[in-house]
XYZ file of C-alpha atoms in Angstrom:
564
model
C 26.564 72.875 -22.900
C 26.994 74.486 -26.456
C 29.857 73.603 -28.989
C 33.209 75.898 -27.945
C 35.505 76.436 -30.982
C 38.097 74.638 -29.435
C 35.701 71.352 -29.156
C 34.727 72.388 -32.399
C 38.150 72.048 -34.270
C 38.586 68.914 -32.214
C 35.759 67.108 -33.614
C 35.961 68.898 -37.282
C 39.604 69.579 -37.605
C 38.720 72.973 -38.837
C 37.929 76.463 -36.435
C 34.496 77.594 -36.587
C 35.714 80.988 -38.232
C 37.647 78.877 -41.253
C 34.187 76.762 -42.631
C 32.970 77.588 -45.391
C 29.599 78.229 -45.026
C 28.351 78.431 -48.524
C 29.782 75.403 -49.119
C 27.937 73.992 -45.881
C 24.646 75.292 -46.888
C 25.258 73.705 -50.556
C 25.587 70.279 -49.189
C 22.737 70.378 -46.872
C 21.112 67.281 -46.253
C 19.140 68.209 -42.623
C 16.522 71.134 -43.217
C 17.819 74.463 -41.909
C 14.146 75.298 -40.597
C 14.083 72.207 -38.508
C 17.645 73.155 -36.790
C 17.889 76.781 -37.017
C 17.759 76.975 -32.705
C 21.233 76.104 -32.751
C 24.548 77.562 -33.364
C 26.263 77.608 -36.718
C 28.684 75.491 -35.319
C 26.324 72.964 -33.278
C 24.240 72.727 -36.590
C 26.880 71.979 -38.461
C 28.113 69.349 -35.782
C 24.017 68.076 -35.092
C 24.382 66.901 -38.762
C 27.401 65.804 -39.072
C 27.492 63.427 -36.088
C 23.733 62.390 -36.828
C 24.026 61.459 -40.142
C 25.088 57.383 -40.863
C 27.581 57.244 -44.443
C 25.822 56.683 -47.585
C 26.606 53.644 -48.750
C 23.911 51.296 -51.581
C 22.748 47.725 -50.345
C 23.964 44.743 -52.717
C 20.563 43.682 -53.081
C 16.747 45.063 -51.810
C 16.026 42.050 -50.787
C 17.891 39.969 -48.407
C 16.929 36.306 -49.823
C 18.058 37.681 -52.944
C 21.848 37.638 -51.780
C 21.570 34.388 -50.421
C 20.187 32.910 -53.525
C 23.463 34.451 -55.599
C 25.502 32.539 -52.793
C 23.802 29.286 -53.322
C 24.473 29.575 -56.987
C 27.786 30.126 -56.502
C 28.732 27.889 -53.596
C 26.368 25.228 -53.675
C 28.288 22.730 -51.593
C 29.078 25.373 -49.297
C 27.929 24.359 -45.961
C 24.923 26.743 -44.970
C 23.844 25.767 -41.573
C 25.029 22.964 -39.234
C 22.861 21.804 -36.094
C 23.763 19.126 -33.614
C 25.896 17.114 -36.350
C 23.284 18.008 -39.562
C 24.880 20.228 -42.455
C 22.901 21.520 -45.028
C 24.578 22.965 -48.211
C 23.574 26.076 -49.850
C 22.578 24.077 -52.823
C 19.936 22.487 -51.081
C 19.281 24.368 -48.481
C 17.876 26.553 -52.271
C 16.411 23.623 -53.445
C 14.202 22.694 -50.119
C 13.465 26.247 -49.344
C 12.667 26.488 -53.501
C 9.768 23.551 -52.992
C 8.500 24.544 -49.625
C 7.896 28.052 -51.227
C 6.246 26.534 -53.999
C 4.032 24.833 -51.800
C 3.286 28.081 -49.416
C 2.128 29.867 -52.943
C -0.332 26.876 -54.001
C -2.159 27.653 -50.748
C -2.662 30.966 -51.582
C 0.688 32.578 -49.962
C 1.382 35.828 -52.498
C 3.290 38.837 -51.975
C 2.452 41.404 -49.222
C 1.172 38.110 -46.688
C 2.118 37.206 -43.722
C 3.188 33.371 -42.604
C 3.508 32.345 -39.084
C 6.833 30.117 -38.007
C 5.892 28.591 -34.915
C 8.989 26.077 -34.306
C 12.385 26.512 -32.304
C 15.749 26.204 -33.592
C 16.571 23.618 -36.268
C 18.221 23.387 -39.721
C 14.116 23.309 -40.627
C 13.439 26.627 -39.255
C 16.138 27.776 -41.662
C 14.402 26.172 -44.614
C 11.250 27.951 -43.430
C 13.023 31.349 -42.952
C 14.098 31.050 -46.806
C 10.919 29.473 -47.799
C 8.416 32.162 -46.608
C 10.804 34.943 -48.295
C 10.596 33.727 -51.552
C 6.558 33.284 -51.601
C 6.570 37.214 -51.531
C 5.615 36.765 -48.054
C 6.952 37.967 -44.656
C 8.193 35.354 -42.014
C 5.953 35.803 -38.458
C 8.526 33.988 -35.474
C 7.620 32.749 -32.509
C 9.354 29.933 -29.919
C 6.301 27.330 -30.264
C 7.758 25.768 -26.979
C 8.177 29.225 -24.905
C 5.260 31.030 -26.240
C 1.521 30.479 -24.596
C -1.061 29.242 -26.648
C -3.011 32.863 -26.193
C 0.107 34.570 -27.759
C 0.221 32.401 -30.633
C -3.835 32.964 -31.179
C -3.444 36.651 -31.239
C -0.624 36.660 -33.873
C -2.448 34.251 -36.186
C -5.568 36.711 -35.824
C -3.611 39.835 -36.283
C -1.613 39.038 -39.209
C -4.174 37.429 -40.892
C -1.744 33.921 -41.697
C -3.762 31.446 -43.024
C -0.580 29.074 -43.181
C 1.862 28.021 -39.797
C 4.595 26.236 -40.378
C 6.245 23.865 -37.174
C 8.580 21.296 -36.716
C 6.337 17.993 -36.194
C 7.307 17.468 -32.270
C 6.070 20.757 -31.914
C 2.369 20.679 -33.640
C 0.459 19.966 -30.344
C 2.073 23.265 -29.171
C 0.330 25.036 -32.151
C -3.472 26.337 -32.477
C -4.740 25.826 -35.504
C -8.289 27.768 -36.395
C -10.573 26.290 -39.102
C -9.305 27.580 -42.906
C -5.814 27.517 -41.332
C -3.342 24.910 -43.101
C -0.565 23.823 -40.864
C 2.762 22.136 -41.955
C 5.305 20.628 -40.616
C 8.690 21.492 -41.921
C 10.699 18.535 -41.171
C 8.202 16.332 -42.057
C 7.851 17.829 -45.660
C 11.262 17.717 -46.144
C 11.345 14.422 -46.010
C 8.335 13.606 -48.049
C 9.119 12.232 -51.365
C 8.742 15.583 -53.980
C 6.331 15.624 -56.819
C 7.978 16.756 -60.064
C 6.100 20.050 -60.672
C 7.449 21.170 -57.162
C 10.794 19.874 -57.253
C 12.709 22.448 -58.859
C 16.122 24.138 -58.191
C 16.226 27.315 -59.950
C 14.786 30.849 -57.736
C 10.816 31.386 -57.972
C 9.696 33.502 -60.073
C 5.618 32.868 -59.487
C 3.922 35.402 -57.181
C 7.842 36.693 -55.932
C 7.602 39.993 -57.172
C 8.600 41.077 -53.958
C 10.412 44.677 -53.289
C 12.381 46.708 -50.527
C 9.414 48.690 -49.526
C 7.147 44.522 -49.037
C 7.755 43.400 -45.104
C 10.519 41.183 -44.254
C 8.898 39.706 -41.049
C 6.889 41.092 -38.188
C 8.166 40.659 -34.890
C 6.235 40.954 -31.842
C 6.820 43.108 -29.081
C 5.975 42.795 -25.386
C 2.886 45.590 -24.949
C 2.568 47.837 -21.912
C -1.320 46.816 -21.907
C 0.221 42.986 -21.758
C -0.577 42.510 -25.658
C 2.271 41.999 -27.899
C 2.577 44.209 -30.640
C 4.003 43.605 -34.119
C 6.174 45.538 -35.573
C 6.264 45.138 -39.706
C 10.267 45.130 -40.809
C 10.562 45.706 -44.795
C 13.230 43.986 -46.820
C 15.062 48.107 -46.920
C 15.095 47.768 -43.180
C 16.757 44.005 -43.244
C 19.173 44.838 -45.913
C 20.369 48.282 -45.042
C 21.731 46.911 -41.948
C 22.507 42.990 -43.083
C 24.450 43.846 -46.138
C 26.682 47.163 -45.157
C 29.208 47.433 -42.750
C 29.171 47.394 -40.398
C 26.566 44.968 -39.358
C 27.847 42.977 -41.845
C 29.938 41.841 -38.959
C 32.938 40.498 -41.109
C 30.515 37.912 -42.177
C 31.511 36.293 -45.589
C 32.424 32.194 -46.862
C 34.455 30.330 -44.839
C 32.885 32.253 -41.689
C 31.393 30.501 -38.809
C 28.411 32.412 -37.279
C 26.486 31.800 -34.064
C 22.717 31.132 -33.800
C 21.963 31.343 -29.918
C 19.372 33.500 -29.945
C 15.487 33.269 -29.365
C 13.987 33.182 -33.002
C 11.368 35.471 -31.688
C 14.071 38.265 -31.317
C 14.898 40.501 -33.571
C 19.121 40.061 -33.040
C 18.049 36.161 -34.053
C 17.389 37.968 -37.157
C 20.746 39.433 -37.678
C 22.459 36.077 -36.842
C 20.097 33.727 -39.591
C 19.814 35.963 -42.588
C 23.487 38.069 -41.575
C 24.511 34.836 -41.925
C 23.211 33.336 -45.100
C 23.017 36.850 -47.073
C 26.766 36.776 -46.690
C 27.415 33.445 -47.556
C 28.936 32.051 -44.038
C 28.376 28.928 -42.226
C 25.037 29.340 -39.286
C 26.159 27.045 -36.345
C 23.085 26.515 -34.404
C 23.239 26.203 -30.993
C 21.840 22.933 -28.624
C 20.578 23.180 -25.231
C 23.557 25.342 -23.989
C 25.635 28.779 -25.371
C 29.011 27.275 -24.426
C 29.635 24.877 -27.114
C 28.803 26.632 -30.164
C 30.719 29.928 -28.977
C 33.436 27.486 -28.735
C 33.367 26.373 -32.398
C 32.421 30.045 -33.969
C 34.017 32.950 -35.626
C 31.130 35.408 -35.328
C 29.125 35.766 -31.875
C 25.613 37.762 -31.948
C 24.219 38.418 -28.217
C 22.844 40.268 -25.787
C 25.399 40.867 -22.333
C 23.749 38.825 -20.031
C 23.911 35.859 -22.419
C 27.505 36.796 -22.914
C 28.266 37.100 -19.595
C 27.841 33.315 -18.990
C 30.377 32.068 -21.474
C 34.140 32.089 -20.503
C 35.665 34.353 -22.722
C 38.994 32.115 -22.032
C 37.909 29.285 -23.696
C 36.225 31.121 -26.682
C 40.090 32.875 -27.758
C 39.150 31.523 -31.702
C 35.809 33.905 -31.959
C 37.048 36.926 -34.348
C 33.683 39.167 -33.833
C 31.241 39.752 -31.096
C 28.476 41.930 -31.171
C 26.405 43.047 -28.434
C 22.740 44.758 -28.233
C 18.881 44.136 -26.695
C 20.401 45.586 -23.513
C 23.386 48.082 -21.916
C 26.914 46.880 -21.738
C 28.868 46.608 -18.224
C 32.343 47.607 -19.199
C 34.242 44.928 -17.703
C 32.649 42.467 -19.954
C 33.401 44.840 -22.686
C 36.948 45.109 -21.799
C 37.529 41.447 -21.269
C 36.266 40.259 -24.893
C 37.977 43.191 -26.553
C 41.480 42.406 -25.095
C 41.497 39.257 -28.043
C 38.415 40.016 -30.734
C 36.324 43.279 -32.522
C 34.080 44.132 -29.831
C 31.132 45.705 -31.518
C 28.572 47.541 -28.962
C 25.061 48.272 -30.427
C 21.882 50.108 -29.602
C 18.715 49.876 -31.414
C 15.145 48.832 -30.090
C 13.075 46.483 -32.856
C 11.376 49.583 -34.513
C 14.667 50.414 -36.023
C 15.760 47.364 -37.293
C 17.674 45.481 -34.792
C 20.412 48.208 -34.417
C 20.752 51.360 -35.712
C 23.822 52.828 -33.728
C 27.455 51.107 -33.618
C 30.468 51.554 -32.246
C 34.104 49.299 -32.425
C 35.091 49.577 -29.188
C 38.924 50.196 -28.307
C 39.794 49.140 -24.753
C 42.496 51.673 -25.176
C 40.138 54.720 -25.495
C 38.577 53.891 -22.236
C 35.142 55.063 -23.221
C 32.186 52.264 -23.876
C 29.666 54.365 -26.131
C 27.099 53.285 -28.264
C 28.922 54.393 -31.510
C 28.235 56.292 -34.320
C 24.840 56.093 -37.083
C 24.729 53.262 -39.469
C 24.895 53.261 -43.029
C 21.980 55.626 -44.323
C 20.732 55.915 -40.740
C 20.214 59.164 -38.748
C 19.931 59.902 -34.927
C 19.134 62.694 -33.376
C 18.876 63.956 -29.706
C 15.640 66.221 -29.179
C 14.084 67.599 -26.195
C 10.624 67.001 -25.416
C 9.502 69.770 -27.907
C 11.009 67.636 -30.326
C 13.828 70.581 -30.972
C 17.374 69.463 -31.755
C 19.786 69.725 -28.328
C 22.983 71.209 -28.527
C 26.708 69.154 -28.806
C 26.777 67.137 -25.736
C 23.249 68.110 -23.915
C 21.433 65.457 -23.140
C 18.351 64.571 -24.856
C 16.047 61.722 -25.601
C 17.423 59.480 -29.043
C 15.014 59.638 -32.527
C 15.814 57.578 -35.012
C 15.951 58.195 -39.026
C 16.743 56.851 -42.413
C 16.673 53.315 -43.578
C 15.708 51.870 -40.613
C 12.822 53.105 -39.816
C 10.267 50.111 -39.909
C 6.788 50.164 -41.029
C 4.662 50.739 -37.902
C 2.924 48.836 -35.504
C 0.622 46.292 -37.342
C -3.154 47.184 -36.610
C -1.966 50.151 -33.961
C -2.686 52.844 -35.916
C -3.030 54.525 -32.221
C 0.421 53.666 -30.613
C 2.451 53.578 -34.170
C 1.225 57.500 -34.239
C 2.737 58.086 -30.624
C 5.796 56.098 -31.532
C 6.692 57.155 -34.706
C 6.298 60.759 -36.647
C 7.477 63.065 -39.428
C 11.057 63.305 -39.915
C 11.379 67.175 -39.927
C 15.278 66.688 -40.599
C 15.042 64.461 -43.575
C 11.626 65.101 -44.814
C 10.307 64.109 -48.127
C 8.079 61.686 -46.432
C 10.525 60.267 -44.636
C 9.664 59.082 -40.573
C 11.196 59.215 -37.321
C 11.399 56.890 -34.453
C 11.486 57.810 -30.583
C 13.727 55.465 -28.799
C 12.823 56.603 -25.154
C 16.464 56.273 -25.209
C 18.553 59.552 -23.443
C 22.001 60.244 -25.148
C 23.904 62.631 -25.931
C 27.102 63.115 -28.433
C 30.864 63.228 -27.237
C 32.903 65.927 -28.467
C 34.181 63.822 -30.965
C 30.920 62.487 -32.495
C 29.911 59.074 -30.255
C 26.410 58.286 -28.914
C 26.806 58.094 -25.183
C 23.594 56.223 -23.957
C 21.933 57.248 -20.416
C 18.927 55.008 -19.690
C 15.701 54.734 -20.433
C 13.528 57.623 -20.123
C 11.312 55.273 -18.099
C 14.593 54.452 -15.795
C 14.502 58.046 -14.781
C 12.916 57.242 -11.169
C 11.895 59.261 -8.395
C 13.216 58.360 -5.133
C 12.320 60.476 -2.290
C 11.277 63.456 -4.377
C 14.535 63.589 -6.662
C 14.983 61.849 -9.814
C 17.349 58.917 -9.998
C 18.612 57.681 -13.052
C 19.285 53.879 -12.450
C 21.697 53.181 -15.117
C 24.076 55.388 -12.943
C 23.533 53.308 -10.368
C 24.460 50.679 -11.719
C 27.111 51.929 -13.184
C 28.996 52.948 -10.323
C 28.206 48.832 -9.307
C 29.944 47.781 -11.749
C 32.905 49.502 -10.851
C 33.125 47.960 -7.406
C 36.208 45.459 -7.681
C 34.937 41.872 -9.129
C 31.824 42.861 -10.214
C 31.144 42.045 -13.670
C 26.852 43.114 -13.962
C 24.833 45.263 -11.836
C 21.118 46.033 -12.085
C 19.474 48.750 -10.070
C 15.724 48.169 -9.679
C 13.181 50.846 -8.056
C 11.124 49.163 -4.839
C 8.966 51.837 -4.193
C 8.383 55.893 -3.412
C 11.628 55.503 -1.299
C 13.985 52.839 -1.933
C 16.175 51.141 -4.755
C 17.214 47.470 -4.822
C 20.579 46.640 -6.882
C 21.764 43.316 -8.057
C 25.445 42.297 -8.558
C 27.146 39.356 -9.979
C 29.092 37.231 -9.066
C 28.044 36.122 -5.306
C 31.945 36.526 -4.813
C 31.444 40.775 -4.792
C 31.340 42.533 -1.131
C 27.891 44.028 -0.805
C 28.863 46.154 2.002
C 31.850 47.802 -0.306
C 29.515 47.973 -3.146
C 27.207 50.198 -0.848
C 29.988 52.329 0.237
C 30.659 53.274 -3.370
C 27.554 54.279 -4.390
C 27.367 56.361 -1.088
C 30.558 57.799 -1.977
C 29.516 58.653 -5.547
C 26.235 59.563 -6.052
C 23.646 61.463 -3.601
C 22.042 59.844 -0.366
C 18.898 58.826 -1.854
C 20.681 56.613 -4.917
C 22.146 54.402 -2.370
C 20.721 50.883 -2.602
C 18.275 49.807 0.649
C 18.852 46.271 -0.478
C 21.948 44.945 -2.469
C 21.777 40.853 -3.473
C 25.012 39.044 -5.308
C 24.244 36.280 -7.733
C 26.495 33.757 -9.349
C 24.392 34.586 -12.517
C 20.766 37.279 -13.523
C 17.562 35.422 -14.529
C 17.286 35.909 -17.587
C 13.949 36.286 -20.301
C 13.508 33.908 -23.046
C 15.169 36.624 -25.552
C 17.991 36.399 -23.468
C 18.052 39.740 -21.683
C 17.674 40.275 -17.692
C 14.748 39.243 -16.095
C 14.248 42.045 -13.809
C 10.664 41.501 -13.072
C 11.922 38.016 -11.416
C 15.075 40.132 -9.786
C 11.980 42.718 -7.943
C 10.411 39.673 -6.764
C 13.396 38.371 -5.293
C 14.310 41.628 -3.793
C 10.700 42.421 -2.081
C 10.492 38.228 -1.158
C 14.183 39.545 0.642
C 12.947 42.219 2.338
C 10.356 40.518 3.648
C 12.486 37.692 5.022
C 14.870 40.319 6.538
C 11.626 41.628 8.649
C 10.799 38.384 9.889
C 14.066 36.974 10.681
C 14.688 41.079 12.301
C 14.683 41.627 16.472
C 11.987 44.480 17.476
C 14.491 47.407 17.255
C 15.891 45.965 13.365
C 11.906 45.664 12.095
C 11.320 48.929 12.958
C 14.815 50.246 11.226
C 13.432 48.009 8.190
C 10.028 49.282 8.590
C 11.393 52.969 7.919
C 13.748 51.979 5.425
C 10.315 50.848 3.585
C 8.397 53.875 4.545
């Protein structure tokens, strides 16, 4: 598919035959070598649709902002948990001594400190605390995490200090050399007078855009997590423009639900307090808090277990970590600013946006964030044309600093930004897309959800999404069993399976037609909050297995050639 002139002047407002070309070439930011397979028109489109506003961060550094909120706000509450407030005043003032602390055992700029705790006004204080010692903040849930996880991180980033919440410090190894502390406990240890001081650091803090922010760790395909070094650039670019700014700002109430261990956890703790709005964090359950908020940060499935009735105050939701079903899109939209994301870890929590308008119909993944490009390549790494699709890169500010200690897979992952240049890197998504006519990101799957069943490809995000079209349904997952068959999940248990199966027959070739369908009240979910779908294969093959016992002679050998 190549750009016509009449979808052209829709997207542009000008024909092809009126631009001015000179003019164009003049205010070139993509290289012309890098694009010159395409059409004048499709260049001029592959840039302009790729290429996020240019818009300057309030600060390089994301504590920075919060620190100019606590001076002027300081009883402003900052964070709220379980009947606890904290003002930004002294939320400053603890995260000011704990940071002192951090740099008189040897914490300096460029290090790396592991948090090892769970949610807690303390984990805040930590957050704040490791930021201003220069250093960047390494999460993990110490009460979801294995011990062996926690090991590797403390080896790999080299953190000689872990700080925990004191209920938590049998949960945490500590090696020999290692100092551990525990957060609430210091906090409410009487402070001696050369730490006790109020006004911003200024010993070993010589921290800039380009130092890390905090390394997250990744799940590995080899089953070892990988950790992917975010710089204060990355954190800010997206925290502190709009608009993943979210409407944040004082006298705004913001969700913390999520896993700290997750990047979007991330975008809900320093959104929040780089913005100067109130973090609500969450107890045992999502319900309550979304209840009491203005601003909700989540993944789908987490979404999809709150009633949307009883949450008619919330102002913002924003949505990532995982695809959208429509219907859950729709239904929050109809009363709030429905934000759907896209962006895996490597490019800063999210690097693609769109507002979505139930009116419009059309659920995409948006548009390129502030100095943020995207661009859909085919596997020579050669720009597609207007609406083929392609798999997603990812440039600009967002691109993150590589894997730590991978020089190997950071090297497949990430490369030279031929569009950009000057330096700059590229990320590959394994995301497909491809642009709309009028300039949105339509996201297709994974490239590893491209499955072959019976010899032909599948993609199983059309699957799905022809599920979630079947009356009632509000999530779908399509899974791959083996060589021949898909399983599909639907909620709720309410949805007709046998309808359900019809529609996919009806839409979609023979071989994309589910062998087994299941209906749930509700998806297993990881601790990050996405879909567990390594628990939903189980199920389905445990299923199957039943089916064969339970089956008369003639049914097990129907079910036995269903599985051959």
């Amino acid at each position: 598919m190549h750009t016509t002139p009449d979808s052209f002047a829709n997207a542009t407002g000008h024909r092809p035959e009126s631009v001015d070309v000179s003019a164009y070439e003049a205010s070139r930011v993509f290289n012309r070598e890098a694009i010159c397979n395409l059409s004048l028109a499709d260049q001029l489109l592959f840039e302009w649709f790729g290429k996020g506003p240019h818009v300057e961060a309030r600060y390089a550094c994301v504590h920075h902002a919060f620190e100019q909120y606590a001076a002027a706000q300081p009883d402003a509450i900052a964070v709220q948990h379980l009947g606890n407030r904290i003002t930004y005043g002294e939320l400053n003032h603890q995260a000011n001594r704990l940071a002192a602390t951090l740099v008189s055992h040897g914490v300096s700029t460029g290090d790396a400190v592991a948090l090892f705790l769970q949610r807690s006004i303390s984990m805040v204080i930590g957050i704040l605390a490791v930021l201003k010692a220069g250093a960047a903040y390494v999460p993990q849930d110490a009460g979801v995490a294995p011990q062996t996880q926690l090991r590797h991180i403390i080896d790999v980033t080299s953190a000689k200090v872990i700080l925990t919440l004191g209920r938590l410090k049998h949960l945490v190894p500590v090696p020999d050399g290692h100092v551990c502390i525990a957060i609430d406990e210091y906090v409410d240890e009487p402070a001696a007078d050369n730490l006790d001081i109020a006004a911003p650091l200024s010993v070993a803090t010589d921290v800039n855009a380009d130092n890390r922010c905090f390394i997250l760790f990744t799940s590995g395909t080899t089953g070892v997590p990988n950790g992917v070094q975010v710089t204060h650039r990355n954190v800010s670019n997206i925290l502190l423009t709009e608009p993943g700014s979210l409407g944040m700002r004082p006298g705004v109430k913001v969700a913390q639900m999520l896993n700290i261990g997750f990047d979007m956890a991330a975008w809900e703790i320093l959104g929040s307090l780089a913005n100067g709005a109130t973090l609500v964090i969450r107890g045992e359950g999502f319900a309550q808090v979304a209840r009491e908020v203005d601003v909700i940060i989540s993944t789908p499935s987490i979404l999809a277990t709150l009633d949307a009735d009883q949450c008619r105050t919330v102002k913002v939701v924003a949505v990532a970590g995982e695809p959208c079903p429509k219907p859950l899109a729709d239904k929050w939209a109809a009363f709030c600013a429905f934000h759907n994301s896209c962006g895996p870890t490597e490019t800063t929590i999210v690097n693609t946006v769109q507002r979505y308008d139930p009116s419009a119909g059309r659920l995409t993944i948006g548009t390129p964030t502030p100095n943020n490009t995207v661009y859909i390549l085919d596997e020579h790494r050669k720009p597609c044309a207007i609406g083929e699709v392609g798999e997603m890169w990812a440039g600009g500010d967002c691109v993150t600093a590589g894997y730590l200690h991978n020089a190997r897979l950071t090297t497949e992952r990430y490369a030279a930004d031929p569009f950009l240049g000057n330096g700059r890197l590229m990320f590959r998504t394994r995301d497909l897309g491809r642009w709309t006519p009028d300039g949105e990101l339509e996201h297709l799957g994974r490239v590893d959800d491209q499955v072959k069943i019976r010899g032909f490809r599948v993609e199983l995000d059309s699957v799905s999404a022809v599920l979630e079209s079947v009356p009632s349904c509000t999530h779908a997952v399509a899974l791959k069993l083996d060589s021949r068959n898909l399983a599909a999940f639907v909620c709720p248990r309410s949805v007709d399976t046998h309808v359900a199966r019809q529609m996919v027959a009806a839409a979609l070739p023979y071989y994309c037609t589910p062998s087994l369908i299941v209906a749930m009240d509700a998806f297993p979910l990881t601790s990050r909050g996405k879909v567990d779908k390594r628990v939903l294969l189980n199920l389905a093959l445990e299923r199957l297995e039943e089916q064969q016992r339970q089956a008369s002679p003639v049914e097990e050998s129907l079910l036995c050639e269903v599985r051959a």
